[in-house]
PDB file of C-alpha atoms in Angstrom:
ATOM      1  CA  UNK O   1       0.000   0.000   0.000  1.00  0.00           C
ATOM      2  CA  UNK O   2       1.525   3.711  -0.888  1.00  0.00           C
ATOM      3  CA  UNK O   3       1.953   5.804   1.993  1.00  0.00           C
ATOM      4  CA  UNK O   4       3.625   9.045   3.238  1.00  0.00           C
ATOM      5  CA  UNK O   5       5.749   9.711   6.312  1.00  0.00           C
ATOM      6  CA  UNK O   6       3.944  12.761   8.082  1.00  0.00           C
ATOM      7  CA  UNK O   7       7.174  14.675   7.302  1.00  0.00           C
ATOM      8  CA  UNK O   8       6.632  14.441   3.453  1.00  0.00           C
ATOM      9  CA  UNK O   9       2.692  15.088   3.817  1.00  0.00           C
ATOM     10  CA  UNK O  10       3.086  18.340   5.290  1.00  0.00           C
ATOM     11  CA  UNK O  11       6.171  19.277   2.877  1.00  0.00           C
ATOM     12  CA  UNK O  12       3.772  18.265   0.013  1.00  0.00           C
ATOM     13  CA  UNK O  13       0.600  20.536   1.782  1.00  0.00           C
ATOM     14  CA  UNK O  14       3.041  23.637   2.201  1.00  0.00           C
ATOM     15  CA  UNK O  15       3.801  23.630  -1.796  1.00  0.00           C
ATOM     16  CA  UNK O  16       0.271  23.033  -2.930  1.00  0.00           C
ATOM     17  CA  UNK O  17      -1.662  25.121  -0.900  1.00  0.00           C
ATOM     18  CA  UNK O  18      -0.438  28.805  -2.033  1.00  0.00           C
ATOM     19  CA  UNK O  19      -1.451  27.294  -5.640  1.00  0.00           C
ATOM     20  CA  UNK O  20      -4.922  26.369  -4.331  1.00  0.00           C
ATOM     21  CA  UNK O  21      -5.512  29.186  -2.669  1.00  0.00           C
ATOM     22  CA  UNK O  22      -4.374  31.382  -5.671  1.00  0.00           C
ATOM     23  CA  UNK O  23      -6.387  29.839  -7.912  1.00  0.00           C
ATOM     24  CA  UNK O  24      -9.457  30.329  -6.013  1.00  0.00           C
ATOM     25  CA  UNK O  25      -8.761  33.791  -5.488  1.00  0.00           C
ATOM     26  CA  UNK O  26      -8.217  33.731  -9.692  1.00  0.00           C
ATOM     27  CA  UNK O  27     -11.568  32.073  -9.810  1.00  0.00           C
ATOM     28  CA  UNK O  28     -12.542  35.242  -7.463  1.00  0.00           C
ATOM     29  CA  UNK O  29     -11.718  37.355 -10.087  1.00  0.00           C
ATOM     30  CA  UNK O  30     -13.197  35.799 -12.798  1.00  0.00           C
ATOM     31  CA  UNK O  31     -16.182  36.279 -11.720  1.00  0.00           C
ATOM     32  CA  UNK O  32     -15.754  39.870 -10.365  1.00  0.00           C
ATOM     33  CA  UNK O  33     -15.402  40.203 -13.947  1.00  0.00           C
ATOM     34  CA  UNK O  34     -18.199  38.621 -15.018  1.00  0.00           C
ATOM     35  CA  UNK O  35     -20.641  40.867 -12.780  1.00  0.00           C
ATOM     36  CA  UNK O  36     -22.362  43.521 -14.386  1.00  0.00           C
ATOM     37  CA  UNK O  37     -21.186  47.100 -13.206  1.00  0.00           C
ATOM     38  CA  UNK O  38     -23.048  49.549 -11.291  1.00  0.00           C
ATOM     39  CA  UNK O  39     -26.280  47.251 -11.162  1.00  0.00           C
ATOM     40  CA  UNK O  40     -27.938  47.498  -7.377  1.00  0.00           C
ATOM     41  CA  UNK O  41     -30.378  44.980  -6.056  1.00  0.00           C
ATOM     42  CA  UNK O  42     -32.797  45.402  -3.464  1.00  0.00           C
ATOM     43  CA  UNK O  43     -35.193  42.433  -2.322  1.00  0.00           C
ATOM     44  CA  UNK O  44     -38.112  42.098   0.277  1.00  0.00           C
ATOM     45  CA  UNK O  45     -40.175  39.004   1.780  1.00  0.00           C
ATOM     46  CA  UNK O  46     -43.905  39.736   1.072  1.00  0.00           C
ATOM     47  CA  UNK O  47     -46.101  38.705   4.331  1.00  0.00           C
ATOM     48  CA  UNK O  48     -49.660  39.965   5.966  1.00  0.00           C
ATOM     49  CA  UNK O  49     -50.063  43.100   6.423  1.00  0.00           C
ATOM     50  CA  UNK O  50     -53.484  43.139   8.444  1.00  0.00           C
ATOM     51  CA  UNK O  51     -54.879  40.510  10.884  1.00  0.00           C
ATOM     52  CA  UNK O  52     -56.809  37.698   8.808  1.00  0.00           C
ATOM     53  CA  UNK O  53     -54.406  38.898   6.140  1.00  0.00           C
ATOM     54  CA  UNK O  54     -52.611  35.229   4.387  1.00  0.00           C
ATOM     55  CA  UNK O  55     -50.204  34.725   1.809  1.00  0.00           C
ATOM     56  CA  UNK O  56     -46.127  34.847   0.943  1.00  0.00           C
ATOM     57  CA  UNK O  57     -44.094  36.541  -1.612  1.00  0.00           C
ATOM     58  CA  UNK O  58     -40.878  37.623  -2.869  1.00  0.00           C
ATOM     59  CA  UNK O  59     -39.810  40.789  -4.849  1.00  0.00           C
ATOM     60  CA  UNK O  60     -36.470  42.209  -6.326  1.00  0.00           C
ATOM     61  CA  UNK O  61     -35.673  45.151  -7.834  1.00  0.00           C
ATOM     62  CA  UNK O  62     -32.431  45.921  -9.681  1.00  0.00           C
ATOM     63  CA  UNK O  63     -31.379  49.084 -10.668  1.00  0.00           C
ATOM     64  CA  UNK O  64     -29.419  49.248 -14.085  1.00  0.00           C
ATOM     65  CA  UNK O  65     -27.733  52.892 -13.596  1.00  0.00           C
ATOM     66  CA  UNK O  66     -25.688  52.913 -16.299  1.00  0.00           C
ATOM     67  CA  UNK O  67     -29.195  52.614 -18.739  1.00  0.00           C
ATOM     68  CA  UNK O  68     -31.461  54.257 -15.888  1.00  0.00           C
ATOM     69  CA  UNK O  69     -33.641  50.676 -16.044  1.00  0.00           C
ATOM     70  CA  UNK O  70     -35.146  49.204 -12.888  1.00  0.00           C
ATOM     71  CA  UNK O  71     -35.866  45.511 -13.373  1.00  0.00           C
ATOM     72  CA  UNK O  72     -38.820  44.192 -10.948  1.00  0.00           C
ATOM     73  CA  UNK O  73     -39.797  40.501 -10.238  1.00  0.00           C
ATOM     74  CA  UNK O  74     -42.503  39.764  -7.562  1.00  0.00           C
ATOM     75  CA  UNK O  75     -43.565  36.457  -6.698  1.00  0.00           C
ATOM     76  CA  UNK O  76     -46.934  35.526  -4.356  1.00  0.00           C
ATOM     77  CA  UNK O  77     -49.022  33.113  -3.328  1.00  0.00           C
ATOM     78  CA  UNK O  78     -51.352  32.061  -0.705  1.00  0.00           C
ATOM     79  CA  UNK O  79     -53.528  35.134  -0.443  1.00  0.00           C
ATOM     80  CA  UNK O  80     -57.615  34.845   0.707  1.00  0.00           C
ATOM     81  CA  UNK O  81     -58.265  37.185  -2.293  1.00  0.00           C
ATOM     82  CA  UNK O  82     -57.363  37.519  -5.495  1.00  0.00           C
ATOM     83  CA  UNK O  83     -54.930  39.996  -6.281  1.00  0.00           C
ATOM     84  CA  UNK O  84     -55.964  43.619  -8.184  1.00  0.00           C
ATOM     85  CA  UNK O  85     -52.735  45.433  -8.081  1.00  0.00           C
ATOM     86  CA  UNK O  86     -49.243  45.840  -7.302  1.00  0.00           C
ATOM     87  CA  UNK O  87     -47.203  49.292  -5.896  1.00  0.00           C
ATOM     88  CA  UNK O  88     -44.127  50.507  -4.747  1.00  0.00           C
ATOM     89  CA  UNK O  89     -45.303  53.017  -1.923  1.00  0.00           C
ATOM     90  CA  UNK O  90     -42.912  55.509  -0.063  1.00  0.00           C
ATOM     91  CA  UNK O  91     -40.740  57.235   1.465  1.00  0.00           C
ATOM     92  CA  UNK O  92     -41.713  56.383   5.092  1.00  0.00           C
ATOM     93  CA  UNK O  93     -40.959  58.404   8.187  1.00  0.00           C
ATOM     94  CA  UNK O  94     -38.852  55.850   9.140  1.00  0.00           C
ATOM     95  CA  UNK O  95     -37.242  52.906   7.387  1.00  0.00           C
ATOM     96  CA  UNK O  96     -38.709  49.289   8.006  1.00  0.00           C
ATOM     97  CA  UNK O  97     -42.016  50.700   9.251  1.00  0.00           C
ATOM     98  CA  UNK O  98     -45.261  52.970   8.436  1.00  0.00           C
ATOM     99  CA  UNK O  99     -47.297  53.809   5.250  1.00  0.00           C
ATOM    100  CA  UNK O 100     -46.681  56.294   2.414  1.00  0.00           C
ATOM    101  CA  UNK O 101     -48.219  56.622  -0.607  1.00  0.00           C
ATOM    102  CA  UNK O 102     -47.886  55.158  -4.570  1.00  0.00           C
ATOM    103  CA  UNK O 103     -44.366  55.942  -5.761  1.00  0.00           C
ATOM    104  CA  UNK O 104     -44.518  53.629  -8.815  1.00  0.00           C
ATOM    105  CA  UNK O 105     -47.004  53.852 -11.882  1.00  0.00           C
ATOM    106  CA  UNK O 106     -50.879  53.721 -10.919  1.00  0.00           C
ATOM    107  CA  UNK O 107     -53.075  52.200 -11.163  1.00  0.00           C
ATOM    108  CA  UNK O 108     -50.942  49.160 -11.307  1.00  0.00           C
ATOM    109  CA  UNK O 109     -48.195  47.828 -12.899  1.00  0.00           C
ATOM    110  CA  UNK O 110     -48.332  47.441 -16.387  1.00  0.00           C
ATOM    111  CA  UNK O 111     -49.626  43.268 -17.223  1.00  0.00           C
ATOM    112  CA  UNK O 112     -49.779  42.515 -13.846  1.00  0.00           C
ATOM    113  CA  UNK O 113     -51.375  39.287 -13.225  1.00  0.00           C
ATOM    114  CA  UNK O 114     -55.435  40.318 -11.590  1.00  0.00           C
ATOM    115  CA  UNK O 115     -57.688  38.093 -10.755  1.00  0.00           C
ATOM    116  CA  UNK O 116     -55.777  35.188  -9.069  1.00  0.00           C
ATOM    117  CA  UNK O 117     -54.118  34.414  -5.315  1.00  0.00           C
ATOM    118  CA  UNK O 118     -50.857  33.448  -6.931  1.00  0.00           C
ATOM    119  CA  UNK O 119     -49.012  34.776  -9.618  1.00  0.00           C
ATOM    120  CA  UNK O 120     -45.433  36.367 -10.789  1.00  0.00           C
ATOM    121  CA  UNK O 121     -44.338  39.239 -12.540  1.00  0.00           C
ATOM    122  CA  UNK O 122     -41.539  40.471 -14.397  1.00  0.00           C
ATOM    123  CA  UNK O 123     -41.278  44.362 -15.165  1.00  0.00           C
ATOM    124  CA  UNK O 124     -38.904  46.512 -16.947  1.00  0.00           C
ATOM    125  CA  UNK O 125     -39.104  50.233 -16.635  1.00  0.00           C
ATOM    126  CA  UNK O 126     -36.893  53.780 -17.610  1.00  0.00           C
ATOM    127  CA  UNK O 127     -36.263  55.372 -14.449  1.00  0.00           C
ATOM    128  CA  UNK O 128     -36.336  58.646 -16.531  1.00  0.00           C
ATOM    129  CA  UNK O 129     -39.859  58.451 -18.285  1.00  0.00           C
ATOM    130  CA  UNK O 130     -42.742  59.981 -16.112  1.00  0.00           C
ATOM    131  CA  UNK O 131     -44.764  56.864 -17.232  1.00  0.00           C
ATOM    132  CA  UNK O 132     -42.814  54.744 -14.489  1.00  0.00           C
ATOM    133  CA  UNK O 133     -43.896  57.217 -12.065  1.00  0.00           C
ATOM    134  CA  UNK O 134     -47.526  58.114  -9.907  1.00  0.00           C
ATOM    135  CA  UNK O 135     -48.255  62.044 -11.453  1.00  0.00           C
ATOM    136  CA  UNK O 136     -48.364  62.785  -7.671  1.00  0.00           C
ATOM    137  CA  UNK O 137     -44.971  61.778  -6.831  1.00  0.00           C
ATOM    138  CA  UNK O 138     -43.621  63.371  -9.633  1.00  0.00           C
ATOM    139  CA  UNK O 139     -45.665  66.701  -8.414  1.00  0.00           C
ATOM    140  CA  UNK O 140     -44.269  66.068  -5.094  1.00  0.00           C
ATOM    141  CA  UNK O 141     -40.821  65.970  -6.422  1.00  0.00           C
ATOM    142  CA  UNK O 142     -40.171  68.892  -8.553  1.00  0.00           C
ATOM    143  CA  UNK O 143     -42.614  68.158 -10.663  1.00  0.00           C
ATOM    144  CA  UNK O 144     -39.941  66.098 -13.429  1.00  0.00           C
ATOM    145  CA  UNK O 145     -39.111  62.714 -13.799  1.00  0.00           C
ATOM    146  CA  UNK O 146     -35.624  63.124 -12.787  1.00  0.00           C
ATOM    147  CA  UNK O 147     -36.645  64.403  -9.684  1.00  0.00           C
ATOM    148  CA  UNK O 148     -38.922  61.465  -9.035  1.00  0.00           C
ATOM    149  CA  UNK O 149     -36.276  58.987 -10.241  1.00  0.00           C
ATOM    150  CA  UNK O 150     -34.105  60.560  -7.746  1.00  0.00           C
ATOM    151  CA  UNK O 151     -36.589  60.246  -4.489  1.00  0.00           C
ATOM    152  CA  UNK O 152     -37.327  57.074  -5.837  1.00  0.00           C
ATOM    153  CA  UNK O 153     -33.827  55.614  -5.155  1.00  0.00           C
ATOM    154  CA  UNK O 154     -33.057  57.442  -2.148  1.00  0.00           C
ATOM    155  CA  UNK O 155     -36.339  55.487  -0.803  1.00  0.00           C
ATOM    156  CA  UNK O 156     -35.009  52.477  -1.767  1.00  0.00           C
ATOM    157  CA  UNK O 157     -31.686  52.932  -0.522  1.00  0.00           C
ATOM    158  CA  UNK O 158     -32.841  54.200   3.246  1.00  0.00           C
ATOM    159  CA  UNK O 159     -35.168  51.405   3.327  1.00  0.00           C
ATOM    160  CA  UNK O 160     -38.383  53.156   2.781  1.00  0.00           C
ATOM    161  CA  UNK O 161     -39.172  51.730   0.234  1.00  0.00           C
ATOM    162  CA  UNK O 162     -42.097  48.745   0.233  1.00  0.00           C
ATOM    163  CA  UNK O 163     -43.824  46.471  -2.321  1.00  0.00           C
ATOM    164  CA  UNK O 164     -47.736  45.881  -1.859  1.00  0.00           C
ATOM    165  CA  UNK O 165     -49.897  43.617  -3.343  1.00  0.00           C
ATOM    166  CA  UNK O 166     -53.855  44.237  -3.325  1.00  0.00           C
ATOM    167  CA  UNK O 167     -56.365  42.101  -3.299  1.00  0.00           C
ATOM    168  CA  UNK O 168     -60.435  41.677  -3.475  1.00  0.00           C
ATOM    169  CA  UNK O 169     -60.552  40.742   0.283  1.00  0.00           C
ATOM    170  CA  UNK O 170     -58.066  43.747   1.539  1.00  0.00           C
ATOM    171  CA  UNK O 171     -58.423  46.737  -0.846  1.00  0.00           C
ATOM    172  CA  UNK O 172     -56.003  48.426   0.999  1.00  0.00           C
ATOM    173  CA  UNK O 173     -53.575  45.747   0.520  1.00  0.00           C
ATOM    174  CA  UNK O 174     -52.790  41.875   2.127  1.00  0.00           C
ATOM    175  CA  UNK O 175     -49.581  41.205   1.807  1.00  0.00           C
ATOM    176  CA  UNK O 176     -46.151  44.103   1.724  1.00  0.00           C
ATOM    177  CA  UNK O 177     -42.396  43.740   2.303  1.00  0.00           C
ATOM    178  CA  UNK O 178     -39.759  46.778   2.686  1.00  0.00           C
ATOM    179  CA  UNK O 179     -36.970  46.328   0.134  1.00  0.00           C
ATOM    180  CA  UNK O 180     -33.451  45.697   1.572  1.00  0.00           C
ATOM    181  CA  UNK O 181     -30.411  46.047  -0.267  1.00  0.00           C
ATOM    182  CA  UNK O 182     -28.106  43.471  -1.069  1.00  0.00           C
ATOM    183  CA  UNK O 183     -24.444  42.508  -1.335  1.00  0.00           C
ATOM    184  CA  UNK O 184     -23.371  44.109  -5.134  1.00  0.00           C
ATOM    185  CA  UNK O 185     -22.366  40.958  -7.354  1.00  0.00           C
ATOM    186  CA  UNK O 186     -19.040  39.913  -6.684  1.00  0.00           C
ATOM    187  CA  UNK O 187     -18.806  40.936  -2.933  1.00  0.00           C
ATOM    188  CA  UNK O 188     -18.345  37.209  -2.043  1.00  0.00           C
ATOM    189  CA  UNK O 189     -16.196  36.926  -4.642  1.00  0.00           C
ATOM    190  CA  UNK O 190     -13.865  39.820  -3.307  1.00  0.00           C
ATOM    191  CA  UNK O 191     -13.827  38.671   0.121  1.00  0.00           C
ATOM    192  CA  UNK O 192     -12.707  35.058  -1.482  1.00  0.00           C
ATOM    193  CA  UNK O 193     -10.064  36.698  -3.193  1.00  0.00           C
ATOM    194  CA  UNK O 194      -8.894  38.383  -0.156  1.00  0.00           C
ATOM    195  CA  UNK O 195      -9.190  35.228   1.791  1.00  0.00           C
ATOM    196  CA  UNK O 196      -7.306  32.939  -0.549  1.00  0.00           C
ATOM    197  CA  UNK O 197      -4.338  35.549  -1.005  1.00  0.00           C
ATOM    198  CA  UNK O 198      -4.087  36.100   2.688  1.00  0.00           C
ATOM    199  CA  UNK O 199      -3.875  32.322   3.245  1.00  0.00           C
ATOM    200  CA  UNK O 200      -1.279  31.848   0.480  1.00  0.00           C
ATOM    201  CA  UNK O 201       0.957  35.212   1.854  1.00  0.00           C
ATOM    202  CA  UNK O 202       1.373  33.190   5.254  1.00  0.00           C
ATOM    203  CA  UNK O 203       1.719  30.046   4.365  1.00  0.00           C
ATOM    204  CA  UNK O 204       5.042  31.551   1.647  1.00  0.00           C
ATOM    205  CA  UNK O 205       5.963  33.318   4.847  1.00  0.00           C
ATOM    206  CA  UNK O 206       6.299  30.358   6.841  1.00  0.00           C
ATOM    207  CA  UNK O 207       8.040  28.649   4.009  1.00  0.00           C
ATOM    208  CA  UNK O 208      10.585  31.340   4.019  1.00  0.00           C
ATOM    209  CA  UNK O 209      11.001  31.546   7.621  1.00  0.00           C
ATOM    210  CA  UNK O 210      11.605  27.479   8.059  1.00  0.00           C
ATOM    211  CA  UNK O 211      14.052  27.617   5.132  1.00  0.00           C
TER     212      UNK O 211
END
């Protein structure tokens, strides 16, 4: 049977290591690389909103700065009525909590799925056109698009910002969520890379130091 005295084991581990950790801080990189620049995502957990409320959803929004697109997908199911239309309300007095009114287009947003207690959606909208917009927000915020666009994303990035779905049963709405943001693409990536190099820096260290 092959074997290895302990001595050559760890010999053979301090030579191959800095290469494995390299390469996964190369594999880091790649897809750093791969990520899509200046692209923020926000996401939120639909639940209840109102005693005998029911149901469960998910929702993302990604901002595309570069072409001033927001991307939204919202997911639910599970609700006692059937849905009638979807917002994005804010900014709240505070973040995480409270009600504010329609930021996003109204009555609804454009296709969404009425009539049914489950459905999904997938949106695409210009930040810049006052179509994506409530006319009241946009009155409320210098009265342009641009404005609005800007208020918009400041809700969103102070956490003021929250998704809710309407239904037959709750006019006012059943289920909502407050949009978080998340890590940008690649953050676990970086922190791999940083990882892995750290690791490998040592480990040549100790090398170097044992001779």
């Amino acid at each position: 049977m092959f074997s290895l005295s302990r001595q050559t084991f760890f010999a053979s581990m301090k030579q191959t290591l800095p290469i494995s950790f390299a390469l996964v801080g190369v594999a880091g990189l790649a897809l750093l690389a791969e990520a899509p620049a200046q692209a923020l995502t926000y996401r939120t957990a639909l639940a209840p909103e109102i005693a005998g409320a029911a149901g469960t959803g998910l929702s993302t929004i990604r901002i595309l700065e570069p072409s001033n697109q927001m991307k939204i997908n919202i997911a639910f199911s599970g609700m006692t009525g059937s849905a009638t239309r979807a917002h994005v309300h804010g900014p709240t007095a505070a973040a995480g909590v409270g009600n504010a009114g329609v930021m996003s287009v109204v009555p609804s947003f454009p296709d969404f799925p009425v009539g049914y207690p489950n459905g999904t959606y997938q949106g695409t909208f210009d930040l810049l056109a006052s179509t994506t917009y409530n006319p009241s927000f946009i009155a409320a915020n210098g009265g342009t698009a641009s404005g609005a666009r800007s208020a918009f994303l400041a809700a969103l990035a102070d956490g003021k910002a929250y998704l809710n779905v309407h239904t037959t049963t709750f006019p006012a709405g059943e289920i909502r969520g407050f949009y978080a943001a998340t890590p940008a693409p690649g953050t676990v990536s970086v922190l791999g890379v940083g990882a892995a190099l750290g690791w490998s820096r040592r480990l040549r260290r100790r090398q170097a130091a044992a001779g």
